[in-house]
């Protein structure tokens, strides 16, 4: 059976729920549609608020050819094919087609570059949809040619209207009997997402015995969702639970757990750049000096995923996740900087010792700036025993090497140089 969200997809602005600031009489998008003077734009908002639906309504209302691509599964080849097809068809039609790109923030730079010429010369009108800030994810030349309209999460009255419409207008649901006792949990778990609301209703129906009333209450909704853990939400509680499981698997050196939770996130539609960004953080925070190459690997993964997009991006994500999971771990860097920051807060702005100050003028030299400074490279082993902390902090150790082979060697090296810090 066709999913409920698709069966109830509005076909006109009069059926559209929410986004009054854009589609109400006199609002900017309605005016654009009614004037038939359509320009390229990007719809920015959370999932399930009607971005795709709005694009289809616009194409249907204006009777424009409508082409749709998903940034998750389409590449430069598909973009160029659509552009060339429409450049050829311009000889036979006066109606500029609409190209809708869902999750445009996942398009790589080269994919976005391929759109520029066609948007600029009017071969097509671009409507992009994104859940991410387009100023960060869309290249500047393309962004400058598009208006950006912000869509908001549906409010309680919107969700109530959607619920009532589903129970009355859907031919399948209207034949069932619903016992709606309370809707607080239903709307709370929906989180302003129309698609999620309708998915929860379908889950409730699927778990109800044939002929029985469909129980809609806080208890039934909560129980239903707890029993359907695969109900992944990339912006809700499951989003945070699964990324937490992924990060803890990496930190715990379990490649099996890491690759499983990575697959769960990708299957659920998680933004691959969000995953890559979290791996960069983990490489610095949890691996650190135990394997400095981990940060290089994670950063390279982020860059590659940004360039090539999905689905190919799953390969560098998997490679980076396995590399990080199998790397030795150390949190010595974060402990050092956090400890130093706490000390700064406690001791305030201690003066820089005179011998560490720069002396670009004769007056500064006369005042003792840079006096008694010793240039390390002029001494044996490129080292000189000099105090580099303020007077009140002499001999304070900020960094403690982690318990791993690489930092073990670092500790031996430091112990030879700095007897006063007691590294061994």
CSV table of C-alpha atoms in Angstrom, one decimal:
chain,number,residue,atom,x,y,z
A,1,UNK,CA,0.0,0.0,0.0
A,2,UNK,CA,1.2,3.5,-0.8
A,3,UNK,CA,2.4,5.2,2.4
A,4,UNK,CA,-0.1,7.4,4.2
A,5,UNK,CA,2.1,10.5,3.8
A,6,UNK,CA,2.1,10.0,0.0
A,7,UNK,CA,-1.7,9.3,-0.1
A,8,UNK,CA,-2.4,12.6,1.7
A,9,UNK,CA,0.1,14.8,-0.2
A,10,UNK,CA,-1.7,18.0,-1.0
A,11,UNK,CA,-2.2,18.9,-4.7
A,12,UNK,CA,-2.9,22.7,-4.2
A,13,UNK,CA,-2.1,25.5,-1.9
A,14,UNK,CA,-5.6,25.5,-0.5
A,15,UNK,CA,-4.9,21.9,0.8
A,16,UNK,CA,-1.4,22.8,2.0
A,17,UNK,CA,-0.9,22.9,5.8
A,18,UNK,CA,1.5,25.3,7.6
A,19,UNK,CA,3.9,27.9,6.3
A,20,UNK,CA,1.4,30.7,6.3
A,21,UNK,CA,4.2,33.2,6.1
A,22,UNK,CA,5.0,31.9,2.6
A,23,UNK,CA,1.7,30.7,1.1
A,24,UNK,CA,-1.1,32.7,2.7
A,25,UNK,CA,-2.9,35.2,0.4
A,26,UNK,CA,-0.5,38.1,-0.1
A,27,UNK,CA,2.6,36.1,1.0
A,28,UNK,CA,5.7,36.0,-1.1
A,29,UNK,CA,5.5,32.5,-2.6
A,30,UNK,CA,1.8,32.7,-3.3
A,31,UNK,CA,2.4,36.1,-5.1
A,32,UNK,CA,5.2,34.5,-7.1
A,33,UNK,CA,2.9,31.6,-8.2
A,34,UNK,CA,-0.1,33.9,-9.0
A,35,UNK,CA,2.1,36.2,-11.0
A,36,UNK,CA,3.6,33.2,-12.8
A,37,UNK,CA,7.0,34.9,-12.6
A,38,UNK,CA,8.9,32.1,-11.0
A,39,UNK,CA,12.6,32.5,-10.1
A,40,UNK,CA,15.0,29.9,-8.6
A,41,UNK,CA,14.9,29.5,-4.8
A,42,UNK,CA,15.9,27.2,-2.0
A,43,UNK,CA,13.5,26.0,0.7
A,44,UNK,CA,15.3,25.6,4.0
A,45,UNK,CA,13.6,23.9,6.9
A,46,UNK,CA,13.4,20.8,9.1
A,47,UNK,CA,12.2,17.4,7.7
A,48,UNK,CA,8.5,16.8,7.1
A,49,UNK,CA,7.3,20.4,6.8
A,50,UNK,CA,6.3,20.3,3.1
A,51,UNK,CA,9.3,21.3,1.0
A,52,UNK,CA,8.9,18.6,-1.6
A,53,UNK,CA,5.1,19.0,-1.6
A,54,UNK,CA,5.4,22.8,-2.1
A,55,UNK,CA,7.7,22.3,-5.1
A,56,UNK,CA,5.2,19.9,-6.7
A,57,UNK,CA,2.3,22.2,-6.0
A,58,UNK,CA,4.1,25.0,-7.7
A,59,UNK,CA,4.9,22.9,-10.8
A,60,UNK,CA,1.3,21.6,-11.0
A,61,UNK,CA,-0.3,25.0,-10.5
A,62,UNK,CA,1.9,26.7,-13.2
A,63,UNK,CA,1.7,23.6,-15.5
A,64,UNK,CA,5.5,23.4,-15.7
A,65,UNK,CA,7.5,20.3,-16.6
A,66,UNK,CA,8.9,18.9,-13.3
A,67,UNK,CA,12.1,17.0,-12.9
A,68,UNK,CA,13.2,15.7,-9.5
A,69,UNK,CA,16.6,14.6,-8.3
A,70,UNK,CA,17.8,13.4,-4.9
A,71,UNK,CA,21.2,14.5,-3.9
A,72,UNK,CA,21.7,11.2,-2.1
A,73,UNK,CA,21.5,9.1,-5.2
A,74,UNK,CA,22.1,11.4,-8.2
A,75,UNK,CA,25.4,12.8,-9.6
A,76,UNK,CA,26.8,15.2,-12.2
A,77,UNK,CA,25.8,12.8,-15.0
A,78,UNK,CA,22.0,13.0,-14.1
A,79,UNK,CA,22.2,16.8,-13.7
A,80,UNK,CA,23.8,17.3,-17.1
A,81,UNK,CA,21.3,14.9,-18.8
A,82,UNK,CA,18.4,16.9,-17.5
A,83,UNK,CA,20.0,20.2,-18.5
A,84,UNK,CA,20.8,19.0,-22.0
A,85,UNK,CA,17.4,17.6,-22.5
A,86,UNK,CA,15.7,20.8,-21.6
A,87,UNK,CA,18.1,22.9,-23.7
A,88,UNK,CA,17.0,20.9,-26.7
A,89,UNK,CA,13.3,21.2,-25.7
A,90,UNK,CA,13.5,25.0,-25.4
A,91,UNK,CA,12.9,25.1,-29.2
A,92,UNK,CA,9.5,23.4,-28.7
A,93,UNK,CA,8.1,24.9,-25.5
A,94,UNK,CA,7.7,28.3,-23.9
A,95,UNK,CA,7.3,27.0,-20.4
A,96,UNK,CA,10.6,26.9,-18.4
A,97,UNK,CA,10.8,23.5,-16.6
A,98,UNK,CA,11.4,23.2,-12.8
A,99,UNK,CA,14.3,21.1,-11.5
A,100,UNK,CA,13.7,20.1,-7.9
A,101,UNK,CA,16.7,18.8,-5.9
A,102,UNK,CA,16.0,17.3,-2.6
A,103,UNK,CA,18.7,17.6,0.1
A,104,UNK,CA,20.7,20.0,-2.2
A,105,UNK,CA,23.2,20.5,0.7
A,106,UNK,CA,24.5,17.0,-0.1
A,107,UNK,CA,25.5,17.9,-3.6
A,108,UNK,CA,29.2,18.2,-4.0
A,109,UNK,CA,30.8,21.4,-5.4
A,110,UNK,CA,31.2,19.8,-8.8
A,111,UNK,CA,27.5,18.8,-8.8
A,112,UNK,CA,26.5,22.3,-7.8
A,113,UNK,CA,28.8,23.9,-10.4
A,114,UNK,CA,27.0,21.8,-13.1
A,115,UNK,CA,23.8,23.7,-12.3
A,116,UNK,CA,25.1,27.2,-12.5
A,117,UNK,CA,25.0,27.8,-16.3
A,118,UNK,CA,21.5,26.4,-16.6
A,119,UNK,CA,20.1,28.5,-13.8
A,120,UNK,CA,21.9,31.6,-15.1
A,121,UNK,CA,20.7,31.3,-18.7
A,122,UNK,CA,17.1,30.3,-17.8
A,123,UNK,CA,17.2,26.8,-19.1
A,124,UNK,CA,15.5,25.7,-16.0
A,125,UNK,CA,14.2,27.1,-12.6
A,126,UNK,CA,15.9,25.5,-9.7
A,127,UNK,CA,14.0,24.7,-6.5
A,128,UNK,CA,16.3,23.2,-3.8
A,129,UNK,CA,15.3,21.7,-0.5
A,130,UNK,CA,17.7,21.5,2.4
A,131,UNK,CA,17.6,20.9,6.1
A,132,UNK,CA,21.0,22.6,6.5
A,133,UNK,CA,22.0,26.3,6.5
A,134,UNK,CA,22.4,26.9,2.7
A,135,UNK,CA,25.0,29.6,3.4
A,136,UNK,CA,27.3,26.8,4.7
A,137,UNK,CA,26.5,24.1,2.3
A,138,UNK,CA,25.6,25.7,-1.1
A,139,UNK,CA,28.4,27.3,-3.1
A,140,UNK,CA,28.3,31.1,-3.2
A,141,UNK,CA,27.7,31.5,-7.0
A,142,UNK,CA,24.6,29.3,-6.9
A,143,UNK,CA,23.3,30.8,-3.7
A,144,UNK,CA,23.6,34.3,-5.1
A,145,UNK,CA,21.2,33.2,-7.9
A,146,UNK,CA,18.5,31.9,-5.6
A,147,UNK,CA,16.2,33.3,-3.0
A,148,UNK,CA,16.2,31.4,0.3
A,149,UNK,CA,12.8,30.8,2.0
A,150,UNK,CA,12.7,29.4,5.6
A,151,UNK,CA,10.1,26.8,6.4
A,152,UNK,CA,9.1,26.2,10.1
A,153,UNK,CA,8.1,23.1,12.0
A,154,UNK,CA,4.4,22.6,12.1
A,155,UNK,CA,2.7,23.8,15.2
A,156,UNK,CA,0.1,22.0,17.3
A,157,UNK,CA,-2.9,23.4,15.4
A,158,UNK,CA,-1.2,22.4,12.1
A,159,UNK,CA,-0.7,18.8,13.4
A,160,UNK,CA,-4.3,18.7,14.7
A,161,UNK,CA,-5.6,19.7,11.3
A,162,UNK,CA,-3.4,17.1,9.6
A,163,UNK,CA,-4.6,14.4,12.0
A,164,UNK,CA,-8.3,15.2,11.4
A,165,UNK,CA,-7.7,15.3,7.6
A,166,UNK,CA,-6.0,11.9,7.7
A,167,UNK,CA,-8.8,10.3,9.6
A,168,UNK,CA,-11.5,11.7,7.4
A,169,UNK,CA,-10.1,12.0,3.9
A,170,UNK,CA,-8.0,8.9,3.6
A,171,UNK,CA,-10.1,6.0,2.3
A,172,UNK,CA,-8.3,3.4,4.4
A,173,UNK,CA,-8.2,5.2,7.7
A,174,UNK,CA,-11.8,6.5,7.4
A,175,UNK,CA,-13.0,2.9,7.4
A,176,UNK,CA,-11.4,2.3,10.8
A,177,UNK,CA,-12.5,3.3,14.2
A,178,UNK,CA,-10.2,5.5,16.2
A,179,UNK,CA,-10.3,6.0,20.0
A,180,UNK,CA,-8.5,9.3,20.5
A,181,UNK,CA,-8.0,9.8,24.2
A,182,UNK,CA,-5.2,12.2,24.1
A,183,UNK,CA,-2.7,13.6,21.5
A,184,UNK,CA,0.1,15.1,23.6
A,185,UNK,CA,2.6,12.2,23.0
A,186,UNK,CA,1.6,11.9,19.4
A,187,UNK,CA,2.3,15.5,18.7
A,188,UNK,CA,5.4,15.5,20.9
A,189,UNK,CA,7.0,12.6,19.1
A,190,UNK,CA,6.1,14.1,15.8
A,191,UNK,CA,8.2,17.1,16.6
A,192,UNK,CA,6.5,19.4,14.1
A,193,UNK,CA,7.1,16.8,11.3
A,194,UNK,CA,4.0,16.0,9.2
A,195,UNK,CA,5.6,12.9,7.7
A,196,UNK,CA,6.5,11.6,11.1
A,197,UNK,CA,3.0,12.2,12.5
A,198,UNK,CA,1.5,10.1,9.6
A,199,UNK,CA,4.1,7.4,10.1
A,200,UNK,CA,3.2,7.1,13.8
A,201,UNK,CA,-0.5,6.8,12.9
A,202,UNK,CA,0.4,4.0,10.4
A,203,UNK,CA,2.4,2.2,13.1
A,204,UNK,CA,-0.5,2.4,15.5
A,205,UNK,CA,-2.8,1.0,12.9
A,206,UNK,CA,-0.4,-1.8,12.0
A,207,UNK,CA,-0.2,-2.9,15.6
A,208,UNK,CA,-4.0,-2.9,16.2
A,209,UNK,CA,-5.9,-6.2,15.7
A,210,UNK,CA,-8.4,-6.2,12.7
A,211,UNK,CA,-11.8,-4.9,13.7
A,212,UNK,CA,-10.5,-3.4,17.0
A,213,UNK,CA,-10.4,0.3,17.8
A,214,UNK,CA,-7.1,2.1,17.1
A,215,UNK,CA,-6.1,3.4,20.5
A,216,UNK,CA,-4.5,6.9,20.4
A,217,UNK,CA,-3.2,7.8,23.8
A,218,UNK,CA,0.1,8.8,25.4
A,219,UNK,CA,0.7,5.3,26.6
A,220,UNK,CA,-0.1,3.6,23.3
A,221,UNK,CA,2.0,6.0,21.3
A,222,UNK,CA,5.0,5.7,23.6
A,223,UNK,CA,4.7,1.9,23.7
A,224,UNK,CA,4.4,1.7,20.0
A,225,UNK,CA,7.5,3.7,19.3
A,226,UNK,CA,9.6,1.9,21.9
A,227,UNK,CA,8.8,-1.4,20.2
A,228,UNK,CA,9.8,0.0,16.8
A,229,UNK,CA,13.4,1.1,17.4
A,230,UNK,CA,14.1,1.3,13.7
A,231,UNK,CA,11.9,4.4,13.6
A,232,UNK,CA,15.0,6.5,13.1
A,233,UNK,CA,14.7,10.3,13.3
A,234,UNK,CA,17.7,12.2,12.1
A,235,UNK,CA,16.6,15.3,14.1
A,236,UNK,CA,15.1,13.8,17.2
A,237,UNK,CA,16.0,11.5,20.1
A,238,UNK,CA,17.0,8.6,18.0
A,239,UNK,CA,19.4,10.9,16.1
A,240,UNK,CA,21.3,11.6,19.4
A,241,UNK,CA,21.1,8.0,20.6
A,242,UNK,CA,22.6,6.5,17.5
A,243,UNK,CA,25.3,9.1,17.0
A,244,UNK,CA,26.2,8.5,20.7
A,245,UNK,CA,26.4,4.8,20.1
A,246,UNK,CA,28.6,5.4,17.1
A,247,UNK,CA,31.0,7.7,18.9
A,248,UNK,CA,31.2,5.4,21.9
A,249,UNK,CA,32.0,2.5,19.6
A,250,UNK,CA,34.8,4.4,18.1
A,251,UNK,CA,36.1,5.5,21.5
A,252,UNK,CA,35.8,1.9,22.7
A,253,UNK,CA,37.9,0.6,19.8
A,254,UNK,CA,35.1,-1.6,18.5
A,255,UNK,CA,35.1,-1.6,14.7
A,256,UNK,CA,32.1,-3.8,14.5
A,257,UNK,CA,29.9,-1.5,16.6
A,258,UNK,CA,31.2,1.5,14.7
A,259,UNK,CA,30.4,0.2,11.3
A,260,UNK,CA,27.0,-1.1,12.4
A,261,UNK,CA,25.9,2.3,13.8
A,262,UNK,CA,27.4,4.0,10.7
A,263,UNK,CA,25.2,1.9,8.5
A,264,UNK,CA,22.1,2.6,10.7
A,265,UNK,CA,22.7,6.3,10.3
A,266,UNK,CA,23.2,6.2,6.6
A,267,UNK,CA,20.1,4.0,6.2
A,268,UNK,CA,18.1,6.5,8.2
A,269,UNK,CA,19.1,9.4,6.0
A,270,UNK,CA,21.6,11.1,8.4
A,271,UNK,CA,23.7,13.9,6.9
A,272,UNK,CA,27.1,12.3,6.0
A,273,UNK,CA,28.9,15.6,6.7
A,274,UNK,CA,27.5,15.5,10.2
A,275,UNK,CA,29.0,12.0,10.7
A,276,UNK,CA,32.3,13.1,9.2
A,277,UNK,CA,32.4,16.2,11.4
A,278,UNK,CA,31.9,14.2,14.5
A,279,UNK,CA,34.7,11.9,13.5
A,280,UNK,CA,37.0,14.9,13.2
A,281,UNK,CA,36.1,15.9,16.7
A,282,UNK,CA,36.7,12.3,18.0
A,283,UNK,CA,40.1,12.1,16.3
A,284,UNK,CA,41.3,15.1,18.2
A,285,UNK,CA,39.5,14.4,21.5
A,286,UNK,CA,39.9,10.6,21.9
A,287,UNK,CA,42.8,9.6,19.8
A,288,UNK,CA,44.9,12.7,19.8
A,289,UNK,CA,48.7,12.2,20.2
A,290,UNK,CA,48.4,8.4,20.4
A,291,UNK,CA,48.0,8.6,16.6
A,292,UNK,CA,48.2,12.1,15.1
A,293,UNK,CA,47.4,10.7,11.7
A,294,UNK,CA,43.9,9.9,12.8
A,295,UNK,CA,43.0,13.7,12.7
A,296,UNK,CA,44.5,13.8,9.1
A,297,UNK,CA,42.4,10.8,8.1
A,298,UNK,CA,39.2,12.2,9.6
A,299,UNK,CA,39.7,15.6,8.0
A,300,UNK,CA,40.5,14.0,4.7
A,301,UNK,CA,37.3,12.0,5.0
A,302,UNK,CA,35.2,15.2,5.6
A,303,UNK,CA,36.8,16.9,2.6
A,304,UNK,CA,36.2,13.9,0.3
A,305,UNK,CA,32.6,13.3,1.4
A,306,UNK,CA,32.0,17.0,0.8
A,307,UNK,CA,33.4,16.8,-2.7
A,308,UNK,CA,31.9,13.5,-3.9
A,309,UNK,CA,28.6,13.4,-2.0
A,310,UNK,CA,26.5,10.2,-1.6
A,311,UNK,CA,26.2,7.3,-2.2
A,312,UNK,CA,30.0,7.1,-2.9
A,313,UNK,CA,30.7,9.0,0.3
A,314,UNK,CA,29.8,5.9,2.4
A,315,UNK,CA,33.2,4.4,1.4
A,316,UNK,CA,35.5,7.1,2.9
A,317,UNK,CA,33.1,7.2,5.9
A,318,UNK,CA,33.5,3.5,6.5
A,319,UNK,CA,37.3,3.6,6.0
A,320,UNK,CA,37.7,6.5,8.4
A,321,UNK,CA,35.4,4.9,11.0
A,322,UNK,CA,37.3,1.6,10.9
A,323,UNK,CA,40.6,3.5,11.1
A,324,UNK,CA,39.5,5.5,14.1
A,325,UNK,CA,38.1,2.5,15.9
A,326,UNK,CA,41.3,0.5,15.5
A,327,UNK,CA,43.6,3.4,16.5
A,328,UNK,CA,45.2,3.6,20.0
A,329,UNK,CA,43.4,6.2,22.2
A,330,UNK,CA,44.5,9.1,24.3
A,331,UNK,CA,42.7,12.1,25.7
A,332,UNK,CA,45.8,13.8,27.0
A,333,UNK,CA,45.4,16.8,24.7
A,334,UNK,CA,41.8,17.7,25.9
A,335,UNK,CA,42.9,17.1,29.5
A,336,UNK,CA,45.9,19.4,29.0
A,337,UNK,CA,43.9,22.3,27.4
A,338,UNK,CA,41.0,21.9,29.9
A,339,UNK,CA,43.4,21.9,32.8
A,340,UNK,CA,45.3,24.9,31.4
A,341,UNK,CA,42.0,26.8,30.9
A,342,UNK,CA,41.0,26.2,34.4
A,343,UNK,CA,44.3,27.5,35.7
A,344,UNK,CA,43.9,30.6,33.5
A,345,UNK,CA,40.5,31.2,35.1
A,346,UNK,CA,42.0,30.7,38.5
A,347,UNK,CA,45.2,32.8,38.2
A,348,UNK,CA,44.1,35.5,35.8
A,349,UNK,CA,46.4,37.5,33.5
A,350,UNK,CA,49.8,36.7,34.9
A,351,UNK,CA,52.5,38.8,33.2
A,352,UNK,CA,54.8,37.3,30.6
A,353,UNK,CA,58.3,36.9,32.0
A,354,UNK,CA,60.7,39.5,30.6
A,355,UNK,CA,63.0,37.0,28.9
A,356,UNK,CA,60.1,35.7,26.8
A,357,UNK,CA,59.0,39.1,25.6
A,358,UNK,CA,59.8,40.4,22.2
A,359,UNK,CA,62.2,43.5,22.0
A,360,UNK,CA,61.7,45.2,18.7
A,361,UNK,CA,62.8,48.7,20.1
A,362,UNK,CA,65.9,49.9,22.0
A,363,UNK,CA,63.6,51.1,24.8
A,364,UNK,CA,62.3,47.6,25.3
A,365,UNK,CA,65.8,46.2,25.4
A,366,UNK,CA,66.8,48.8,28.0
A,367,UNK,CA,63.8,47.7,30.1
A,368,UNK,CA,65.0,44.1,30.0
A,369,UNK,CA,62.7,42.6,27.4
A,370,UNK,CA,64.2,39.4,25.9
A,371,UNK,CA,67.1,39.6,28.3
A,372,UNK,CA,68.6,36.2,29.2
A,373,UNK,CA,66.5,34.5,26.5
A,374,UNK,CA,68.3,31.5,25.1
A,375,UNK,CA,67.8,30.3,21.5
A,376,UNK,CA,67.2,26.6,21.7
A,377,UNK,CA,68.8,25.7,18.4
A,378,UNK,CA,72.1,27.2,19.6
A,379,UNK,CA,72.4,24.5,22.3
A,380,UNK,CA,73.0,20.7,22.3
A,381,UNK,CA,70.0,18.6,21.2
A,382,UNK,CA,68.2,21.9,20.3
A,383,UNK,CA,67.2,22.3,23.9
A,384,UNK,CA,67.9,24.7,26.8
A,385,UNK,CA,66.5,24.5,30.3
A,386,UNK,CA,64.5,27.8,30.4
A,387,UNK,CA,61.4,28.7,32.3
A,388,UNK,CA,58.4,29.2,29.9
A,389,UNK,CA,55.7,29.8,32.5
A,390,UNK,CA,54.8,33.0,34.5
A,391,UNK,CA,56.6,33.4,37.8
A,392,UNK,CA,53.6,32.2,39.8
A,393,UNK,CA,53.3,28.9,37.9
A,394,UNK,CA,56.9,27.8,37.7
A,395,UNK,CA,57.2,24.0,37.6
A,396,UNK,CA,53.5,23.4,37.0
A,397,UNK,CA,52.9,20.4,34.6
A,398,UNK,CA,50.0,20.9,32.2
A,399,UNK,CA,50.5,17.9,30.0
A,400,UNK,CA,50.6,14.3,31.1
A,401,UNK,CA,51.4,11.8,28.2
A,402,UNK,CA,48.8,9.1,27.7
A,403,UNK,CA,49.3,5.4,28.3
A,404,UNK,CA,50.0,4.4,24.7
A,405,UNK,CA,53.2,3.4,22.7
A,406,UNK,CA,53.6,6.8,21.0
A,407,UNK,CA,53.1,9.0,24.0
A,408,UNK,CA,55.3,6.5,26.0
A,409,UNK,CA,58.1,7.6,23.7
A,410,UNK,CA,57.1,11.2,24.2
A,411,UNK,CA,57.3,10.8,28.0
A,412,UNK,CA,60.8,9.3,27.8
A,413,UNK,CA,61.9,12.2,25.6
A,414,UNK,CA,60.4,14.8,27.9
A,415,UNK,CA,61.9,13.1,31.0
A,416,UNK,CA,65.4,13.5,29.6
A,417,UNK,CA,64.8,17.2,29.0
A,418,UNK,CA,62.6,18.3,31.9
A,419,UNK,CA,63.6,16.7,35.2
A,420,UNK,CA,61.6,19.2,37.2
A,421,UNK,CA,58.2,18.0,35.7
A,422,UNK,CA,58.7,14.4,36.8
A,423,UNK,CA,57.4,12.6,33.7
A,424,UNK,CA,58.7,9.4,35.1
